[in-house]
Amino acid sequence: MPVLLAISLVHMLNDSMQAVVPALYPILEDSLDLSLMQVGWIGFMLNMTSSVMQPVVGAYSDRRSMPIMLPIGMGLSMIGMIGIAFAPQFWFLLIAVVFIGLGSAIFHPEGSRVVYFAAGGKRGFAQSVYQVGGNAGSSLAPLMTAFIFVPLGQFGAIWGTLFAGFAIAVLLGLLPWYRRKLAEWETERSRAAAGKAGSTLVEKMSHPRVKFAMAMLVFLVFARSWYHAAISSFYQFFLKDHYGLTTQQAQIPVFLFLAAGVLGTYFGGVLADKLGLKNMIVFSIAGAAPIALVLPHLPLFWIYPVITVLGFVVLSGFSVSVVYAQFLMPANVGMASGLTTGLAFGMGAIGAVALGKAADVYGLYDVMLACSFLPLVGLFALWLPSDRKK
């Protein structure tokens, strides 16, 4: 548990640095005179570098893990924070965002492996504790906008260097434990590869049903990422345009969505250990569909409770998706984590650009209305093979 709490804390600090970028959207839109499409490109660069690189890092670390890369990744994020604070124009801002993305891409696969070693028999619970940290960090974006970036402006991003420094200190303390567990795991894997267990594992991973399930899982996380990008990145602009809220007032519903997602992440992992991984994935995406469909049509008063419930349901399957991928690919924990929290979210980053461009062309209201249908894709989760014994 101390290891889980420590790596969850680092996850929170890492995702808090990532949250600085969307938190600055309203400020950067004014200070650098950005269009909504440029705002989408910022999100695209952040998510593509932090996400698409994750399976690459995960695949490499499955063969040759390097624990020292954890603090090195945080160092790259620190450089990115400094770059954002002093970026004079759009292109300098993109370069700084790339550093933050690369730091995050290095951290996540190795962080998931630490959780895998510390989980014992409760993988859903352990992954939920880890992901709660990350989602808690992401949920800070609206608060940072209201209390840091509105008063301080773009330079307020320099506070993110404190997050990076603290995270590096915690990771240096975890390295001896991680190296010891990694050596034990490598020994066990070598023994399994030399016998029947190793061949059985390879056969399971190459089975067509496993490949289909993994492809379907990535597709589902991809659709959820598009919807999450619509709420976390553009819903604040929708509230300002459609309901006449100020920048600070528009942060409250977004914060409620993200904060409720923290609770959903935790309870989703706990329930998955009892109810099954597939069942929670179906509930988290398809179960959010009716709530998402009514959200754009609600009066302002009802938005606050409804978006809170929506955030809880949508993110209740966040950590479960990672555990399900590890269930499918037990010999490639890093790659499985990278594909679910990495590549799928990177593909979802394309949604940030597409949504920004569509909002510039067709209007924000029509785009948010169209996005409300995305959770219906969750019905495809019914095709996933069950992880429970019949």
PDB file of N, CA and C in Angstrom, residues 239-322:
ATOM      1  N   LEU A 239     -20.232  26.679 -22.393  1.00  0.00           N
ATOM      2  CA  LEU A 239     -20.935  27.320 -21.284  1.00  0.00           C
ATOM      3  C   LEU A 239     -20.866  28.843 -21.379  1.00  0.00           C
ATOM      4  N   LYS A 240     -19.736  29.347 -21.814  1.00  0.00           N
ATOM      5  CA  LYS A 240     -19.597  30.802 -21.966  1.00  0.00           C
ATOM      6  C   LYS A 240     -20.481  31.332 -23.092  1.00  0.00           C
ATOM      7  N   ASP A 241     -20.519  30.613 -24.208  1.00  0.00           N
ATOM      8  CA  ASP A 241     -21.295  31.078 -25.370  1.00  0.00           C
ATOM      9  C   ASP A 241     -22.792  30.868 -25.174  1.00  0.00           C
ATOM     10  N   HIS A 242     -23.180  29.697 -24.667  1.00  0.00           N
ATOM     11  CA  HIS A 242     -24.595  29.321 -24.644  1.00  0.00           C
ATOM     12  C   HIS A 242     -25.321  29.798 -23.385  1.00  0.00           C
ATOM     13  N   TYR A 243     -24.586  29.875 -22.277  1.00  0.00           N
ATOM     14  CA  TYR A 243     -25.215  30.253 -21.004  1.00  0.00           C
ATOM     15  C   TYR A 243     -24.736  31.597 -20.469  1.00  0.00           C
ATOM     16  N   GLY A 244     -23.753  32.202 -21.151  1.00  0.00           N
ATOM     17  CA  GLY A 244     -23.281  33.512 -20.735  1.00  0.00           C
ATOM     18  C   GLY A 244     -22.444  33.516 -19.470  1.00  0.00           C
ATOM     19  N   LEU A 245     -21.786  32.392 -19.132  1.00  0.00           N
ATOM     20  CA  LEU A 245     -20.963  32.342 -17.941  1.00  0.00           C
ATOM     21  C   LEU A 245     -19.613  33.011 -18.176  1.00  0.00           C
ATOM     22  N   THR A 246     -18.974  33.485 -17.094  1.00  0.00           N
ATOM     23  CA  THR A 246     -17.622  34.009 -17.193  1.00  0.00           C
ATOM     24  C   THR A 246     -16.633  32.848 -17.246  1.00  0.00           C
ATOM     25  N   THR A 247     -15.361  33.168 -17.517  1.00  0.00           N
ATOM     26  CA  THR A 247     -14.338  32.124 -17.582  1.00  0.00           C
ATOM     27  C   THR A 247     -14.241  31.362 -16.268  1.00  0.00           C
ATOM     28  N   GLN A 248     -14.277  32.080 -15.143  1.00  0.00           N
ATOM     29  CA  GLN A 248     -14.182  31.416 -13.849  1.00  0.00           C
ATOM     30  C   GLN A 248     -15.433  30.595 -13.537  1.00  0.00           C
ATOM     31  N   GLN A 249     -16.612  31.115 -13.859  1.00  0.00           N
ATOM     32  CA  GLN A 249     -17.849  30.372 -13.607  1.00  0.00           C
ATOM     33  C   GLN A 249     -17.918  29.100 -14.451  1.00  0.00           C
ATOM     34  N   ALA A 250     -17.377  29.155 -15.671  1.00  0.00           N
ATOM     35  CA  ALA A 250     -17.435  28.001 -16.566  1.00  0.00           C
ATOM     36  C   ALA A 250     -16.547  26.851 -16.096  1.00  0.00           C
ATOM     37  N   GLN A 251     -15.635  27.128 -15.158  1.00  0.00           N
ATOM     38  CA  GLN A 251     -14.756  26.067 -14.665  1.00  0.00           C
ATOM     39  C   GLN A 251     -15.479  25.128 -13.705  1.00  0.00           C
ATOM     40  N   ILE A 252     -16.556  25.591 -13.076  1.00  0.00           N
ATOM     41  CA  ILE A 252     -17.202  24.786 -12.032  1.00  0.00           C
ATOM     42  C   ILE A 252     -17.786  23.485 -12.585  1.00  0.00           C
ATOM     43  N   PRO A 253     -18.626  23.512 -13.663  1.00  0.00           N
ATOM     44  CA  PRO A 253     -19.133  22.235 -14.190  1.00  0.00           C
ATOM     45  C   PRO A 253     -18.024  21.306 -14.686  1.00  0.00           C
ATOM     46  N   VAL A 254     -16.973  21.874 -15.308  1.00  0.00           N
ATOM     47  CA  VAL A 254     -15.876  21.034 -15.785  1.00  0.00           C
ATOM     48  C   VAL A 254     -15.161  20.384 -14.604  1.00  0.00           C
ATOM     49  N   PHE A 255     -14.976  21.152 -13.538  1.00  0.00           N
ATOM     50  CA  PHE A 255     -14.349  20.592 -12.340  1.00  0.00           C
ATOM     51  C   PHE A 255     -15.203  19.483 -11.734  1.00  0.00           C
ATOM     52  N   LEU A 256     -16.520  19.681 -11.689  1.00  0.00           N
ATOM     53  CA  LEU A 256     -17.410  18.659 -11.148  1.00  0.00           C
ATOM     54  C   LEU A 256     -17.312  17.372 -11.960  1.00  0.00           C
ATOM     55  N   PHE A 257     -17.250  17.503 -13.278  1.00  0.00           N
ATOM     56  CA  PHE A 257     -17.113  16.344 -14.164  1.00  0.00           C
ATOM     57  C   PHE A 257     -15.822  15.584 -13.861  1.00  0.00           C
ATOM     58  N   LEU A 258     -14.704  16.323 -13.756  1.00  0.00           N
ATOM     59  CA  LEU A 258     -13.410  15.682 -13.543  1.00  0.00           C
ATOM     60  C   LEU A 258     -13.275  15.144 -12.121  1.00  0.00           C
ATOM     61  N   ALA A 259     -13.783  15.892 -11.136  1.00  0.00           N
ATOM     62  CA  ALA A 259     -13.685  15.438  -9.744  1.00  0.00           C
ATOM     63  C   ALA A 259     -14.531  14.195  -9.512  1.00  0.00           C
ATOM     64  N   ALA A 260     -15.734  14.160 -10.074  1.00  0.00           N
ATOM     65  CA  ALA A 260     -16.565  12.960  -9.954  1.00  0.00           C
ATOM     66  C   ALA A 260     -15.899  11.782 -10.657  1.00  0.00           C
ATOM     67  N   GLY A 261     -15.145  12.062 -11.716  1.00  0.00           N
ATOM     68  CA  GLY A 261     -14.410  11.009 -12.398  1.00  0.00           C
ATOM     69  C   GLY A 261     -13.355  10.363 -11.511  1.00  0.00           C
ATOM     70  N   VAL A 262     -12.794  11.148 -10.580  1.00  0.00           N
ATOM     71  CA  VAL A 262     -11.828  10.578  -9.634  1.00  0.00           C
ATOM     72  C   VAL A 262     -12.501   9.506  -8.780  1.00  0.00           C
ATOM     73  N   LEU A 263     -13.688   9.824  -8.258  1.00  0.00           N
ATOM     74  CA  LEU A 263     -14.433   8.846  -7.471  1.00  0.00           C
ATOM     75  C   LEU A 263     -14.843   7.647  -8.328  1.00  0.00           C
ATOM     76  N   GLY A 264     -15.286   7.932  -9.554  1.00  0.00           N
ATOM     77  CA  GLY A 264     -15.678   6.848 -10.453  1.00  0.00           C
ATOM     78  C   GLY A 264     -14.528   5.914 -10.757  1.00  0.00           C
ATOM     79  N   THR A 265     -13.334   6.474 -10.923  1.00  0.00           N
ATOM     80  CA  THR A 265     -12.153   5.652 -11.193  1.00  0.00           C
ATOM     81  C   THR A 265     -11.878   4.690 -10.049  1.00  0.00           C
ATOM     82  N   TYR A 266     -11.974   5.198  -8.823  1.00  0.00           N
ATOM     83  CA  TYR A 266     -11.700   4.340  -7.653  1.00  0.00           C
ATOM     84  C   TYR A 266     -12.756   3.240  -7.510  1.00  0.00           C
ATOM     85  N   PHE A 267     -14.027   3.638  -7.477  1.00  0.00           N
ATOM     86  CA  PHE A 267     -15.081   2.653  -7.244  1.00  0.00           C
ATOM     87  C   PHE A 267     -15.228   1.694  -8.420  1.00  0.00           C
ATOM     88  N   GLY A 268     -14.909   2.162  -9.634  1.00  0.00           N
ATOM     89  CA  GLY A 268     -14.955   1.270 -10.787  1.00  0.00           C
ATOM     90  C   GLY A 268     -13.967   0.130 -10.650  1.00  0.00           C
ATOM     91  N   GLY A 269     -12.749   0.441 -10.177  1.00  0.00           N
ATOM     92  CA  GLY A 269     -11.757  -0.609  -9.985  1.00  0.00           C
ATOM     93  C   GLY A 269     -12.140  -1.572  -8.887  1.00  0.00           C
ATOM     94  N   VAL A 270     -12.690  -1.051  -7.798  1.00  0.00           N
ATOM     95  CA  VAL A 270     -13.110  -1.907  -6.681  1.00  0.00           C
ATOM     96  C   VAL A 270     -14.244  -2.831  -7.115  1.00  0.00           C
ATOM     97  N   LEU A 271     -15.237  -2.281  -7.823  1.00  0.00           N
ATOM     98  CA  LEU A 271     -16.375  -3.087  -8.275  1.00  0.00           C
ATOM     99  C   LEU A 271     -15.970  -4.112  -9.331  1.00  0.00           C
ATOM    100  N   ALA A 272     -14.959  -3.773 -10.142  1.00  0.00           N
ATOM    101  CA  ALA A 272     -14.527  -4.702 -11.191  1.00  0.00           C
ATOM    102  C   ALA A 272     -13.976  -5.985 -10.600  1.00  0.00           C
ATOM    103  N   ASP A 273     -13.319  -5.895  -9.434  1.00  0.00           N
ATOM    104  CA  ASP A 273     -12.818  -7.111  -8.784  1.00  0.00           C
ATOM    105  C   ASP A 273     -13.956  -8.043  -8.394  1.00  0.00           C
ATOM    106  N   LYS A 274     -15.153  -7.489  -8.172  1.00  0.00           N
ATOM    107  CA  LYS A 274     -16.300  -8.292  -7.744  1.00  0.00           C
ATOM    108  C   LYS A 274     -17.240  -8.633  -8.898  1.00  0.00           C
ATOM    109  N   LEU A 275     -17.474  -7.661  -9.793  1.00  0.00           N
ATOM    110  CA  LEU A 275     -18.481  -7.834 -10.849  1.00  0.00           C
ATOM    111  C   LEU A 275     -17.896  -8.249 -12.188  1.00  0.00           C
ATOM    112  N   GLY A 276     -16.606  -8.086 -12.369  1.00  0.00           N
ATOM    113  CA  GLY A 276     -15.991  -8.436 -13.647  1.00  0.00           C
ATOM    114  C   GLY A 276     -15.548  -7.208 -14.422  1.00  0.00           C
ATOM    115  N   LEU A 277     -14.444  -7.349 -15.137  1.00  0.00           N
ATOM    116  CA  LEU A 277     -13.875  -6.229 -15.898  1.00  0.00           C
ATOM    117  C   LEU A 277     -14.780  -5.820 -17.056  1.00  0.00           C
ATOM    118  N   LYS A 278     -15.242  -6.814 -17.825  1.00  0.00           N
ATOM    119  CA  LYS A 278     -16.084  -6.510 -18.980  1.00  0.00           C
ATOM    120  C   LYS A 278     -17.359  -5.789 -18.564  1.00  0.00           C
ATOM    121  N   ASN A 279     -17.985  -6.240 -17.497  1.00  0.00           N
ATOM    122  CA  ASN A 279     -19.236  -5.616 -17.050  1.00  0.00           C
ATOM    123  C   ASN A 279     -19.046  -4.145 -16.704  1.00  0.00           C
ATOM    124  N   MET A 280     -17.928  -3.804 -16.082  1.00  0.00           N
ATOM    125  CA  MET A 280     -17.674  -2.410 -15.729  1.00  0.00           C
ATOM    126  C   MET A 280     -17.367  -1.571 -16.960  1.00  0.00           C
ATOM    127  N   ILE A 281     -16.701  -2.154 -17.950  1.00  0.00           N
ATOM    128  CA  ILE A 281     -16.409  -1.410 -19.186  1.00  0.00           C
ATOM    129  C   ILE A 281     -17.708  -1.083 -19.913  1.00  0.00           C
ATOM    130  N   VAL A 282     -18.613  -2.060 -19.996  1.00  0.00           N
ATOM    131  CA  VAL A 282     -19.916  -1.820 -20.631  1.00  0.00           C
ATOM    132  C   VAL A 282     -20.677  -0.722 -19.890  1.00  0.00           C
ATOM    133  N   PHE A 283     -20.707  -0.808 -18.567  1.00  0.00           N
ATOM    134  CA  PHE A 283     -21.435   0.185 -17.770  1.00  0.00           C
ATOM    135  C   PHE A 283     -20.849   1.577 -17.934  1.00  0.00           C
ATOM    136  N   SER A 284     -19.523   1.678 -17.957  1.00  0.00           N
ATOM    137  CA  SER A 284     -18.893   2.998 -17.943  1.00  0.00           C
ATOM    138  C   SER A 284     -19.123   3.782 -19.230  1.00  0.00           C
ATOM    139  N   ILE A 285     -19.169   3.087 -20.364  1.00  0.00           N
ATOM    140  CA  ILE A 285     -19.311   3.805 -21.635  1.00  0.00           C
ATOM    141  C   ILE A 285     -20.767   3.843 -22.073  1.00  0.00           C
ATOM    142  N   ALA A 286     -21.383   2.660 -22.214  1.00  0.00           N
ATOM    143  CA  ALA A 286     -22.777   2.626 -22.656  1.00  0.00           C
ATOM    144  C   ALA A 286     -23.708   3.216 -21.605  1.00  0.00           C
ATOM    145  N   GLY A 287     -23.379   3.042 -20.320  1.00  0.00           N
ATOM    146  CA  GLY A 287     -24.218   3.589 -19.269  1.00  0.00           C
ATOM    147  C   GLY A 287     -24.243   5.103 -19.240  1.00  0.00           C
ATOM    148  N   ALA A 288     -23.212   5.728 -19.802  1.00  0.00           N
ATOM    149  CA  ALA A 288     -23.166   7.193 -19.838  1.00  0.00           C
ATOM    150  C   ALA A 288     -23.984   7.780 -20.986  1.00  0.00           C
ATOM    151  N   ALA A 289     -24.393   6.940 -21.935  1.00  0.00           N
ATOM    152  CA  ALA A 289     -25.050   7.436 -23.152  1.00  0.00           C
ATOM    153  C   ALA A 289     -26.306   8.267 -22.874  1.00  0.00           C
ATOM    154  N   PRO A 290     -27.282   7.784 -22.086  1.00  0.00           N
ATOM    155  CA  PRO A 290     -28.487   8.597 -21.877  1.00  0.00           C
ATOM    156  C   PRO A 290     -28.201   9.917 -21.172  1.00  0.00           C
ATOM    157  N   ILE A 291     -27.217   9.923 -20.263  1.00  0.00           N
ATOM    158  CA  ILE A 291     -26.874  11.171 -19.566  1.00  0.00           C
ATOM    159  C   ILE A 291     -26.237  12.161 -20.540  1.00  0.00           C
ATOM    160  N   ALA A 292     -25.333  11.657 -21.386  1.00  0.00           N
ATOM    161  CA  ALA A 292     -24.665  12.519 -22.350  1.00  0.00           C
ATOM    162  C   ALA A 292     -25.653  13.114 -23.355  1.00  0.00           C
ATOM    163  N   LEU A 293     -26.663  12.343 -23.730  1.00  0.00           N
ATOM    164  CA  LEU A 293     -27.626  12.815 -24.730  1.00  0.00           C
ATOM    165  C   LEU A 293     -28.470  13.985 -24.223  1.00  0.00           C
ATOM    166  N   VAL A 294     -28.774  14.004 -22.927  1.00  0.00           N
ATOM    167  CA  VAL A 294     -29.627  15.084 -22.401  1.00  0.00           C
ATOM    168  C   VAL A 294     -28.818  16.306 -21.972  1.00  0.00           C
ATOM    169  N   LEU A 295     -27.503  16.161 -21.757  1.00  0.00           N
ATOM    170  CA  LEU A 295     -26.701  17.253 -21.203  1.00  0.00           C
ATOM    171  C   LEU A 295     -26.783  18.559 -22.008  1.00  0.00           C
ATOM    172  N   PRO A 296     -26.660  18.542 -23.347  1.00  0.00           N
ATOM    173  CA  PRO A 296     -26.677  19.827 -24.077  1.00  0.00           C
ATOM    174  C   PRO A 296     -28.015  20.567 -24.022  1.00  0.00           C
ATOM    175  N   HIS A 297     -29.084  19.900 -23.592  1.00  0.00           N
ATOM    176  CA  HIS A 297     -30.419  20.503 -23.631  1.00  0.00           C
ATOM    177  C   HIS A 297     -30.900  20.956 -22.254  1.00  0.00           C
ATOM    178  N   LEU A 298     -30.089  20.803 -21.236  1.00  0.00           N
ATOM    179  CA  LEU A 298     -30.530  21.094 -19.875  1.00  0.00           C
ATOM    180  C   LEU A 298     -30.450  22.586 -19.548  1.00  0.00           C
ATOM    181  N   PRO A 299     -31.335  23.084 -18.681  1.00  0.00           N
ATOM    182  CA  PRO A 299     -31.154  24.435 -18.131  1.00  0.00           C
ATOM    183  C   PRO A 299     -29.934  24.456 -17.224  1.00  0.00           C
ATOM    184  N   LEU A 300     -29.404  25.631 -16.981  1.00  0.00           N
ATOM    185  CA  LEU A 300     -28.145  25.757 -16.251  1.00  0.00           C
ATOM    186  C   LEU A 300     -28.199  25.091 -14.880  1.00  0.00           C
ATOM    187  N   PHE A 301     -29.305  25.193 -14.183  1.00  0.00           N
ATOM    188  CA  PHE A 301     -29.411  24.652 -12.831  1.00  0.00           C
ATOM    189  C   PHE A 301     -29.141  23.143 -12.808  1.00  0.00           C
ATOM    190  N   TRP A 302     -29.659  22.422 -13.804  1.00  0.00           N
ATOM    191  CA  TRP A 302     -29.543  20.962 -13.821  1.00  0.00           C
ATOM    192  C   TRP A 302     -28.191  20.478 -14.331  1.00  0.00           C
ATOM    193  N   ILE A 303     -27.413  21.353 -14.946  1.00  0.00           N
ATOM    194  CA  ILE A 303     -26.124  20.929 -15.480  1.00  0.00           C
ATOM    195  C   ILE A 303     -25.202  20.434 -14.374  1.00  0.00           C
ATOM    196  N   TYR A 304     -25.216  21.101 -13.233  1.00  0.00           N
ATOM    197  CA  TYR A 304     -24.263  20.783 -12.167  1.00  0.00           C
ATOM    198  C   TYR A 304     -24.439  19.357 -11.624  1.00  0.00           C
ATOM    199  N   PRO A 305     -25.646  18.914 -11.223  1.00  0.00           N
ATOM    200  CA  PRO A 305     -25.760  17.533 -10.746  1.00  0.00           C
ATOM    201  C   PRO A 305     -25.596  16.493 -11.858  1.00  0.00           C
ATOM    202  N   VAL A 306     -26.111  16.805 -13.064  1.00  0.00           N
ATOM    203  CA  VAL A 306     -26.070  15.823 -14.149  1.00  0.00           C
ATOM    204  C   VAL A 306     -24.644  15.580 -14.622  1.00  0.00           C
ATOM    205  N   ILE A 307     -23.856  16.652 -14.745  1.00  0.00           N
ATOM    206  CA  ILE A 307     -22.484  16.474 -15.243  1.00  0.00           C
ATOM    207  C   ILE A 307     -21.620  15.773 -14.188  1.00  0.00           C
ATOM    208  N   THR A 308     -22.005  15.901 -12.917  1.00  0.00           N
ATOM    209  CA  THR A 308     -21.297  15.179 -11.860  1.00  0.00           C
ATOM    210  C   THR A 308     -21.515  13.670 -12.001  1.00  0.00           C
ATOM    211  N   VAL A 309     -22.765  13.277 -12.199  1.00  0.00           N
ATOM    212  CA  VAL A 309     -23.078  11.854 -12.394  1.00  0.00           C
ATOM    213  C   VAL A 309     -22.401  11.338 -13.669  1.00  0.00           C
ATOM    214  N   LEU A 310     -22.412  12.153 -14.709  1.00  0.00           N
ATOM    215  CA  LEU A 310     -21.796  11.763 -15.975  1.00  0.00           C
ATOM    216  C   LEU A 310     -20.312  11.486 -15.803  1.00  0.00           C
ATOM    217  N   GLY A 311     -19.605  12.357 -15.092  1.00  0.00           N
ATOM    218  CA  GLY A 311     -18.180  12.148 -14.871  1.00  0.00           C
ATOM    219  C   GLY A 311     -17.900  10.874 -14.108  1.00  0.00           C
ATOM    220  N   PHE A 312     -18.733  10.573 -13.107  1.00  0.00           N
ATOM    221  CA  PHE A 312     -18.563   9.347 -12.319  1.00  0.00           C
ATOM    222  C   PHE A 312     -18.707   8.114 -13.200  1.00  0.00           C
ATOM    223  N   VAL A 313     -19.748   8.091 -14.034  1.00  0.00           N
ATOM    224  CA  VAL A 313     -20.028   6.907 -14.853  1.00  0.00           C
ATOM    225  C   VAL A 313     -18.977   6.732 -15.944  1.00  0.00           C
ATOM    226  N   VAL A 314     -18.644   7.806 -16.653  1.00  0.00           N
ATOM    227  CA  VAL A 314     -17.716   7.711 -17.777  1.00  0.00           C
ATOM    228  C   VAL A 314     -16.361   7.178 -17.325  1.00  0.00           C
ATOM    229  N   LEU A 315     -15.855   7.678 -16.210  1.00  0.00           N
ATOM    230  CA  LEU A 315     -14.510   7.301 -15.777  1.00  0.00           C
ATOM    231  C   LEU A 315     -14.494   6.113 -14.824  1.00  0.00           C
ATOM    232  N   SER A 316     -15.643   5.491 -14.568  1.00  0.00           N
ATOM    233  CA  SER A 316     -15.642   4.292 -13.732  1.00  0.00           C
ATOM    234  C   SER A 316     -14.947   3.123 -14.427  1.00  0.00           C
ATOM    235  N   GLY A 317     -14.797   3.199 -15.736  1.00  0.00           N
ATOM    236  CA  GLY A 317     -14.110   2.135 -16.462  1.00  0.00           C
ATOM    237  C   GLY A 317     -12.704   2.485 -16.873  1.00  0.00           C
ATOM    238  N   PHE A 318     -12.179   3.612 -16.375  1.00  0.00           N
ATOM    239  CA  PHE A 318     -10.860   4.084 -16.810  1.00  0.00           C
ATOM    240  C   PHE A 318      -9.757   3.109 -16.402  1.00  0.00           C
ATOM    241  N   SER A 319      -9.660   2.819 -15.101  1.00  0.00           N
ATOM    242  CA  SER A 319      -8.623   1.895 -14.642  1.00  0.00           C
ATOM    243  C   SER A 319      -8.929   0.465 -15.063  1.00  0.00           C
ATOM    244  N   VAL A 320     -10.228   0.152 -15.204  1.00  0.00           N
ATOM    245  CA  VAL A 320     -10.636  -1.206 -15.574  1.00  0.00           C
ATOM    246  C   VAL A 320     -10.116  -1.576 -16.964  1.00  0.00           C
ATOM    247  N   SER A 321     -10.091  -0.607 -17.874  1.00  0.00           N
ATOM    248  CA  SER A 321      -9.601  -0.864 -19.231  1.00  0.00           C
ATOM    249  C   SER A 321      -8.144  -1.310 -19.207  1.00  0.00           C
ATOM    250  N   VAL A 322      -7.344  -0.698 -18.340  1.00  0.00           N
ATOM    251  CA  VAL A 322      -5.928  -1.071 -18.242  1.00  0.00           C
ATOM    252  C   VAL A 322      -5.789  -2.493 -17.707  1.00  0.00           C
TER     253      VAL A 322
END
